[in-house]
Amino acid sequence: MLLIAFGGPPQFMDKVLIIEDAKAFNQMLVHAIEENTPFDCVSAYSLAEAEKILFNHAADFFCAVIDLNLPDGPDGEAVDLVIDHPNIAPIVFTGQVSASLREDFVHKRIADYVLKEGQHNISYIVSLIQRLYNNAAVKVLVVDDSLTARNQLKRMLVTQRFEVLLASSGAEALSVVEANPDIRIALLDCFMDEMDGFQLTSSLRKKYAKDELVIIGVSSQGGHAISARFIKSGANDFLLKPFQPEEFNCRLNQNAEFMEQFFALKQANEQKNELLGMAAHDIRAPLAIISNAADMLLKKDLKPDRQSSLLDMIGRSSKDMLALLDDLLDVSAIESGQVEIETEQVDLADLLGTQLEYYQIAAEKKSMGFMSDLPTTAQCAVDPKRIKQVIDNLLSNAIKYSPLSSEIVVTLKDQSDSWLISVKDQGPGIEKEDVSKLFGTFQKLNSKTTAGEKSSGLGLAICKRLVEAHKGDIGYRDNEAGGSCFYISLPK
Ligand code: ADP
């Protein structure tokens, strides 16, 4: 099945400007936005401050939340200031909605207005900001034979940051879609010469399913009969003209959201199927060993030492399977957000020291040695069980993939606001083209274990998710002395 990508490359403008003189509101917005979206906020507490910020850094912002009444701009001057910057979507944050604001909303380039009342409106702003950001990656086609209607719809769509393409007839629309198969929403006028909106809907539906291209019929006549006819021809939705900008925005944004959610579901389903296939494949091998060994054990006249070697084989294969299942359960629990990080104040130097002692025996079996450089103490708020799991994985990988008699260097460094743990080995390292795959699920790469140890390709994927749950970072770089260097940074 064709999967349509959403989101596009990260954009340069990824900041939100908050223009609000009331400190409490300003900070509440900053907190809610930074907690719930990937965007950073910059606060301005007056019109003068907003002017200065925009004069120097307008290109950093894609959106602004604006208080209408500032001490040095009591009549919405800050809105006009932001409107002068076409790349910034203005959201008006106001104590009350006056008739003149509603007028402005129709005639000026305002993305939306939100009342200053209650937490639910702050949550609305947060989701609106995310929506406005995502819209920039959504292509919308407007098909109307009237130039005025096309331009009016374009203006409203651009205000919501959609990318807009225009066509003045059904035939032109089909060729625009042909040239831009990544168009996600089409707004079709009902009455056009030659090919009307219904015929165009049917033609588009032959090529694109409802979850690949959202079609919205638009008409100023005909009412319910037209709307039913559009839906029966394959449209997702219908808008009766004249519409209020609020109604138009809600419908468009809702449909864009529907597409994104559908895409995410499809992607998750494909990933699940892939994981299931790989898991079944990996579980099959030890199960086959157990089944064959059990068949052999049923044979008569087996010598006692053969019997015990078969039982040993069953034991080892069961353990491998259990370890794999534990990893799979971990991945599934983490993916579905069921893993809770229970932080407490921990001495990372102590924790690392203990794990190094624990892995000493495994290292000695391969004649390897640890070299460590740890501070006397390293206080950090982490979930000790989970961070131990991450360190175990890095240490056991270093032992698994390194040659006999090599050395593993473990360091813990103070980076002022974070701790940096690194594990360097003298193994084969990771090939350049494989580095981006390292932390994905079931990634068994070119480096092979050096003493027949088992590999599932799940360990680093689990580590990444656990470190990220601590708001930390895990990565790989080549070890200057040859081999691998895995590092974790954990915020203090
Ligand atoms: P596993 O080790 O169980 O296969 P991981 O997710 O921990 O799973 O590692 C993924 C892959 O990355 C491994 O299969 C291996 O090819 C490679 N790898 C991991 N750590 C190292 C290392 N220290 N040196 C070389 N290759 C490594």
XYZ file of C-alpha atoms and ligand atoms in Angstrom:
519
model
C 0.000 0.000 0.000
C 1.170 3.494 -0.809
C 2.138 5.447 2.286
C 2.032 9.196 2.075
C 4.609 11.084 4.078
C 3.510 13.925 6.316
C 5.475 16.590 8.058
C 8.277 17.154 5.562
C 11.747 18.270 6.531
C 12.184 20.269 9.736
C 11.625 23.945 9.079
C 13.945 26.755 9.989
C 11.130 28.759 11.596
C 10.199 26.750 14.628
C 9.693 29.299 17.379
C 6.544 30.841 18.815
C 6.430 34.482 19.851
C 4.235 35.247 22.868
C 3.216 38.926 23.065
C 1.402 39.338 26.381
C 2.003 41.872 29.134
C 0.427 39.817 31.950
C 3.339 37.796 33.257
C 1.156 34.950 34.550
C -0.600 34.434 31.183
C 2.652 34.784 29.282
C 4.409 32.171 31.401
C 1.389 29.852 31.374
C 1.453 29.881 27.576
C 5.217 29.343 27.396
C 4.982 26.433 29.808
C 2.047 24.753 28.020
C 3.606 25.167 24.549
C 7.108 24.043 25.499
C 5.794 21.068 27.516
C 3.485 19.783 24.792
C 5.135 20.686 21.482
C 8.707 20.632 20.146
C 8.663 24.441 19.782
C 10.565 27.008 21.840
C 8.857 30.237 22.860
C 10.165 33.788 23.073
C 8.248 36.202 25.324
C 7.582 39.883 24.670
C 5.814 41.853 27.407
C 5.138 45.034 25.397
C 4.640 46.227 21.821
C 8.104 47.842 21.864
C 9.706 44.580 22.933
C 7.815 42.643 20.222
C 8.956 45.190 17.603
C 12.570 44.761 18.643
C 12.396 40.950 18.587
C 10.739 40.889 15.162
C 13.142 43.474 13.757
C 16.092 41.220 14.606
C 14.668 37.682 14.473
C 11.410 37.591 12.474
C 12.695 34.632 10.433
C 12.822 32.419 13.553
C 9.053 32.432 14.107
C 6.186 30.628 12.394
C 3.465 31.698 14.789
C 2.662 34.367 17.387
C 0.136 34.445 20.222
C -0.881 38.083 20.687
C -2.661 39.950 23.449
C -4.913 42.635 21.910
C -4.407 45.189 24.676
C -0.860 46.058 25.609
C 0.070 49.103 27.718
C 1.916 50.660 24.733
C -0.493 49.228 22.118
C -4.039 49.220 23.498
C -5.892 48.728 20.192
C -4.433 45.589 18.695
C -1.315 47.315 17.284
C 0.672 44.124 18.000
C -1.623 42.171 15.636
C -0.881 44.624 12.814
C 2.812 44.376 13.623
C 2.743 40.567 13.237
C 0.523 40.665 10.131
C 3.333 42.609 8.397
C 5.412 39.408 8.602
C 3.755 37.011 6.125
C 5.534 33.923 7.490
C 4.115 34.334 10.982
C 0.580 33.100 11.709
C -1.071 35.419 14.256
C -3.302 33.921 16.972
C -5.189 36.602 18.903
C -5.485 35.946 22.638
C -8.199 38.170 24.029
C -10.403 38.809 27.058
C -13.508 39.328 24.937
C -14.596 38.992 21.328
C -15.938 42.273 19.980
C -17.749 42.850 16.681
C -14.653 44.642 15.344
C -12.458 41.633 16.156
C -14.850 39.372 14.242
C -14.598 41.830 11.318
C -10.803 41.781 11.537
C -10.914 38.013 11.551
C -12.728 38.064 8.222
C -10.627 40.775 6.581
C -7.172 40.527 8.154
C -4.701 37.666 8.002
C -5.517 36.278 11.487
C -5.182 32.503 11.941
C -7.605 32.319 14.880
C -8.666 34.048 18.076
C -8.915 32.451 21.481
C -10.588 33.716 24.616
C -8.582 34.125 27.815
C -10.724 31.788 29.863
C -9.867 28.447 31.344
C -7.273 25.781 30.805
C -9.179 24.295 27.854
C -8.396 27.410 25.801
C -4.692 27.103 26.567
C -4.882 23.469 25.374
C -6.692 24.717 22.248
C -3.831 27.159 21.543
C -1.278 24.356 21.971
C -3.035 22.075 19.464
C -3.650 25.001 17.092
C 0.071 25.853 17.073
C 0.980 22.255 16.251
C -1.703 22.220 13.537
C -0.439 25.478 11.976
C 3.081 24.069 11.909
C 1.960 20.803 10.274
C -0.224 22.613 7.726
C 2.868 24.014 5.990
C 3.536 20.461 4.751
C -0.026 19.925 3.466
C -0.779 20.794 -0.188
C -4.327 21.946 -0.892
C -5.798 22.259 -4.394
C -8.544 24.825 -5.004
C -10.660 24.226 -8.125
C -13.070 27.010 -9.075
C -13.828 28.727 -12.374
C -14.225 32.079 -10.618
C -10.958 33.942 -10.061
C -12.462 35.858 -7.112
C -13.581 32.632 -5.406
C -10.187 31.009 -6.002
C -8.352 33.974 -4.519
C -10.685 34.181 -1.537
C -10.161 30.500 -0.682
C -6.417 30.816 -1.265
C -6.214 33.723 1.175
C -8.034 31.760 3.863
C -5.861 28.685 3.327
C -2.599 30.642 3.363
C -3.692 32.190 6.674
C -3.737 28.616 8.029
C -0.267 28.081 6.494
C -1.420 25.490 3.925
C 0.490 25.279 0.648
C -2.050 26.185 -2.048
C -2.344 25.190 -5.721
C -5.034 26.580 -8.007
C -6.992 25.251 -10.995
C -9.762 26.974 -12.948
C -11.371 23.856 -14.480
C -11.785 20.123 -13.932
C -9.316 19.308 -16.725
C -6.703 21.642 -15.287
C -7.302 20.153 -11.810
C -6.618 16.625 -13.099
C -3.325 17.691 -14.635
C -2.284 19.603 -11.463
C -2.995 16.464 -9.383
C -1.085 14.340 -11.894
C 1.938 16.630 -11.523
C 1.535 16.877 -7.707
C 0.493 13.456 -6.383
C 1.259 14.711 -2.868
C -1.814 16.998 -2.834
C -3.732 15.943 0.269
C -6.876 18.100 0.173
C -8.948 19.283 -2.817
C -11.641 21.965 -2.549
C -13.967 21.624 -5.537
C -16.531 24.113 -6.689
C -19.799 22.466 -7.651
C -20.835 24.286 -10.822
C -18.132 24.530 -13.474
C -18.399 24.288 -17.267
C -17.469 21.031 -19.041
C -16.599 19.016 -15.911
C -18.580 19.891 -12.789
C -17.521 19.227 -9.184
C -19.326 15.857 -9.024
C -17.675 14.529 -12.189
C -14.289 15.763 -10.999
C -14.842 14.067 -7.614
C -15.628 10.742 -9.320
C -12.540 11.007 -11.557
C -10.259 11.792 -8.612
C -11.757 8.953 -6.564
C -10.820 6.437 -9.242
C -7.174 7.227 -8.449
C -7.113 8.297 -4.812
C -8.848 6.683 -1.823
C -10.581 8.831 0.807
C -7.595 8.551 3.139
C -5.154 9.566 0.396
C -6.964 12.648 -0.875
C -9.615 14.496 1.098
C -12.202 16.018 -1.265
C -14.397 18.839 0.021
C -17.254 20.039 -2.197
C -18.047 23.766 -2.115
C -21.215 25.438 -3.349
C -23.341 28.512 -2.754
C -26.517 26.860 -4.062
C -28.513 23.717 -3.736
C -28.150 23.171 0.022
C -28.600 19.638 1.325
C -29.295 18.055 -2.068
C -25.919 19.230 -3.386
C -24.121 18.166 -0.244
C -25.617 14.630 -0.470
C -24.712 14.415 -4.172
C -21.106 15.421 -3.448
C -20.750 12.839 -0.675
C -22.297 10.143 -2.901
C -19.808 11.016 -5.675
C -17.006 10.292 -3.201
C -16.351 13.593 -1.406
C -15.326 13.477 2.267
C -17.076 16.694 3.239
C -19.091 19.657 1.970
C -19.093 23.400 2.687
C -22.021 25.681 1.892
C -21.070 29.257 0.902
C -20.952 31.837 2.360
C -19.079 30.354 5.310
C -17.510 32.000 8.323
C -13.701 31.776 8.410
C -13.998 29.890 11.720
C -16.200 27.206 10.181
C -13.914 26.937 7.152
C -10.773 26.660 9.312
C -12.288 24.052 11.603
C -13.359 21.855 8.673
C -10.016 22.152 6.888
C -7.958 21.563 10.003
C -10.139 18.633 11.044
C -9.712 16.987 7.652
C -5.944 17.569 7.683
C -5.842 16.000 11.155
C -7.865 13.018 9.942
C -5.320 12.431 7.169
C -2.404 12.615 9.572
C -3.987 10.246 12.056
C -4.843 7.791 9.321
C -1.275 7.963 8.030
C 0.133 7.398 11.525
C -2.166 4.387 12.014
C -1.130 2.855 8.698
C 2.510 3.380 9.515
C 2.119 1.878 12.996
C 0.303 -1.097 11.521
C 3.060 -1.690 8.967
C 5.692 -1.431 11.684
C 3.763 -3.891 13.878
C 3.528 -6.397 11.030
C 7.226 -6.033 10.324
C 8.109 -6.538 14.004
C 5.796 -9.521 14.253
C 7.442 -11.133 11.232
C 10.944 -10.583 12.602
C 9.988 -11.759 16.094
C 8.366 -14.918 14.723
C 11.494 -15.579 12.675
C 13.791 -15.179 15.702
C 11.615 -17.300 17.987
C 11.377 -20.061 15.400
C 15.087 -20.989 15.599
C 15.269 -21.828 19.353
C 11.819 -23.452 19.195
C 12.999 -25.747 16.401
C 16.000 -26.749 18.542
C 13.705 -27.528 21.505
C 11.318 -29.523 19.329
C 14.120 -31.567 17.702
C 15.810 -32.207 21.053
C 12.489 -33.366 22.550
C 11.957 -35.782 19.618
C 15.456 -37.206 20.154
C 14.838 -37.614 23.880
C 11.825 -39.788 23.123
C 14.045 -42.289 21.309
C 14.927 -45.407 23.262
C 18.477 -46.441 24.158
C 19.864 -42.880 24.473
C 23.084 -42.766 26.420
C 22.822 -40.711 29.674
C 25.421 -38.156 28.540
C 23.532 -37.635 25.231
C 20.330 -37.207 27.240
C 21.891 -34.565 29.427
C 23.395 -32.704 26.450
C 19.929 -32.611 24.802
C 18.369 -31.341 28.043
C 21.105 -28.706 28.247
C 20.260 -27.663 24.652
C 16.570 -27.338 25.582
C 17.512 -25.268 28.644
C 19.746 -22.870 26.679
C 17.261 -22.433 23.818
C 14.430 -21.727 26.289
C 16.591 -19.081 27.979
C 17.370 -17.440 24.606
C 13.674 -17.390 23.809
C 12.809 -15.944 27.216
C 15.415 -13.175 26.767
C 14.027 -12.353 23.331
C 10.460 -12.318 24.655
C 11.513 -10.038 27.534
C 13.025 -7.602 25.014
C 9.908 -7.759 22.859
C 7.686 -7.098 25.853
C 9.919 -4.158 26.768
C 9.697 -2.682 23.259
C 5.933 -3.138 23.192
C 5.468 -1.632 26.682
C 7.682 1.347 25.820
C 5.950 1.906 22.466
C 2.521 1.929 24.048
C 3.691 4.361 26.723
C 3.326 1.877 29.548
C 6.827 2.246 30.916
C 6.915 4.630 33.806
C 10.183 6.305 34.674
C 10.434 6.492 38.451
C 13.218 8.931 39.103
C 15.200 9.220 42.288
C 18.482 10.844 43.194
C 21.195 8.362 42.184
C 24.996 8.394 42.247
C 25.810 7.497 38.621
C 29.473 6.872 39.505
C 28.362 4.241 42.044
C 25.901 2.706 39.634
C 28.496 2.449 36.839
C 31.115 1.040 39.249
C 28.725 -1.717 40.366
C 27.787 -2.661 36.796
C 31.479 -2.774 35.805
C 32.145 -5.226 38.645
C 29.201 -7.298 37.536
C 30.471 -7.510 33.938
C 34.064 -8.203 35.025
C 33.493 -11.983 34.893
C 32.015 -11.911 31.366
C 34.952 -9.735 30.242
C 37.533 -12.032 31.872
C 36.046 -15.024 30.054
C 37.183 -13.298 26.836
C 40.443 -12.115 28.454
C 39.242 -8.517 28.251
C 39.851 -5.708 30.701
C 37.904 -2.602 31.715
C 39.565 0.791 32.117
C 37.365 3.277 33.872
C 37.544 6.965 34.651
C 34.729 7.875 37.052
C 34.366 10.854 39.397
C 33.986 10.125 43.120
C 30.345 11.093 42.973
C 27.851 12.026 40.205
C 24.388 12.866 41.499
C 21.587 12.655 38.949
C 17.806 12.167 39.034
C 17.179 8.952 37.050
C 15.277 5.683 37.250
C 18.167 3.468 38.448
C 16.595 0.239 37.158
C 16.197 1.640 33.640
C 19.601 3.348 33.465
C 21.213 0.109 34.701
C 19.444 -1.661 31.822
C 20.911 0.846 29.327
C 24.439 0.567 30.744
C 24.173 -3.248 30.822
C 23.309 -3.221 27.147
C 26.279 -1.014 26.211
C 28.714 -3.036 28.332
C 27.452 -6.401 27.091
C 27.602 -5.184 23.453
C 31.177 -3.970 23.951
C 32.101 -7.439 25.274
C 30.028 -9.279 22.635
C 31.428 -7.524 19.565
C 35.088 -6.998 20.596
C 37.979 -9.359 19.936
C 39.523 -11.442 22.724
C 42.118 -9.681 24.911
C 40.928 -6.191 23.980
C 40.231 -3.267 26.290
C 36.971 -1.437 27.057
C 37.159 2.141 28.338
C 34.264 3.529 30.382
C 34.139 7.193 31.384
C 31.708 9.460 33.195
C 32.159 13.207 32.673
C 30.540 16.286 34.163
C 29.072 18.466 31.363
C 27.758 21.122 33.793
C 24.035 20.567 33.138
C 24.309 16.882 32.199
C 26.411 13.756 32.786
C 28.115 12.104 29.834
C 28.746 8.353 30.000
C 30.807 6.786 27.245
C 31.734 3.173 26.467
C 34.580 2.707 23.980
C 35.722 -0.647 22.666
C 38.318 -1.984 20.239
C 35.857 -3.992 18.148
C 35.009 -3.536 14.463
C 33.056 -0.281 14.985
C 29.935 0.532 12.986
C 30.046 1.110 9.243
C 29.114 4.682 8.249
C 25.983 3.673 6.342
C 24.770 1.588 9.320
C 25.034 4.311 11.978
C 21.553 5.681 11.193
C 20.037 2.191 11.626
C 21.746 1.404 14.949
C 18.889 2.391 17.249
C 16.050 0.909 15.196
C 14.209 -2.275 16.174
C 15.611 -5.638 15.007
C 18.736 -4.050 13.559
C 21.349 -6.774 13.342
C 24.192 -5.100 11.518
C 27.402 -6.301 9.958
C 29.427 -6.663 13.156
C 29.076 -10.210 14.464
C 29.540 -11.437 18.040
C 33.048 -12.766 18.671
C 32.251 -15.810 20.869
C 28.898 -17.071 19.591
C 26.852 -14.741 21.853
C 23.208 -14.243 20.889
C 21.946 -11.071 19.210
C 18.381 -9.829 18.850
C 18.861 -6.356 17.389
C 16.508 -4.941 20.027
C 18.893 -3.814 22.776
C 19.883 -0.401 21.410
C 16.288 0.361 20.317
C 15.203 -0.168 23.941
C 18.150 1.932 25.211
C 17.201 4.842 22.940
C 13.625 4.898 24.160
C 14.667 4.640 27.805
C 17.261 7.418 27.532
C 14.779 9.641 25.705
C 12.220 8.997 28.440
C 14.836 10.591 30.752
C 15.028 13.553 28.312
C 18.587 12.466 27.600
C 20.459 11.587 24.457
C 22.169 8.406 23.243
C 24.444 8.231 20.238
C 27.404 6.704 18.483
C 30.667 8.035 17.222
C 33.794 6.339 15.961
C 36.339 5.642 18.631
C 39.564 7.535 17.766
C 41.532 4.425 18.730
C 39.397 2.249 16.384
C 36.209 0.469 17.438
C 32.945 1.903 18.742
C 32.132 4.702 21.131
C 28.577 4.765 22.478
C 27.623 7.722 24.647
C 24.665 8.683 26.801
C 24.037 12.141 28.145
C 21.606 12.501 31.033
C 20.354 15.892 32.225
C 21.125 16.470 35.883
P 22.007 -7.033 19.626
O 23.340 -6.747 20.188
O 21.160 -7.876 20.514
O 22.028 -7.530 18.209
P 21.640 -4.172 19.684
O 20.424 -3.391 19.371
O 22.247 -3.968 21.028
O 21.204 -5.676 19.489
O 22.723 -3.862 18.574
C 22.312 -3.756 17.212
C 23.453 -4.109 16.284
O 24.449 -3.092 16.378
C 24.152 -5.389 16.633
O 23.534 -6.505 16.020
C 25.568 -5.134 16.123
O 25.658 -5.496 14.750
C 25.745 -3.644 16.253
N 26.501 -3.279 17.496
C 25.991 -2.943 18.688
N 26.965 -2.631 19.576
C 28.138 -2.801 18.917
C 29.517 -2.631 19.270
N 29.902 -2.240 20.484
N 30.437 -2.889 18.307
C 30.070 -3.262 17.059
N 28.796 -3.445 16.671
C 27.833 -3.220 17.579
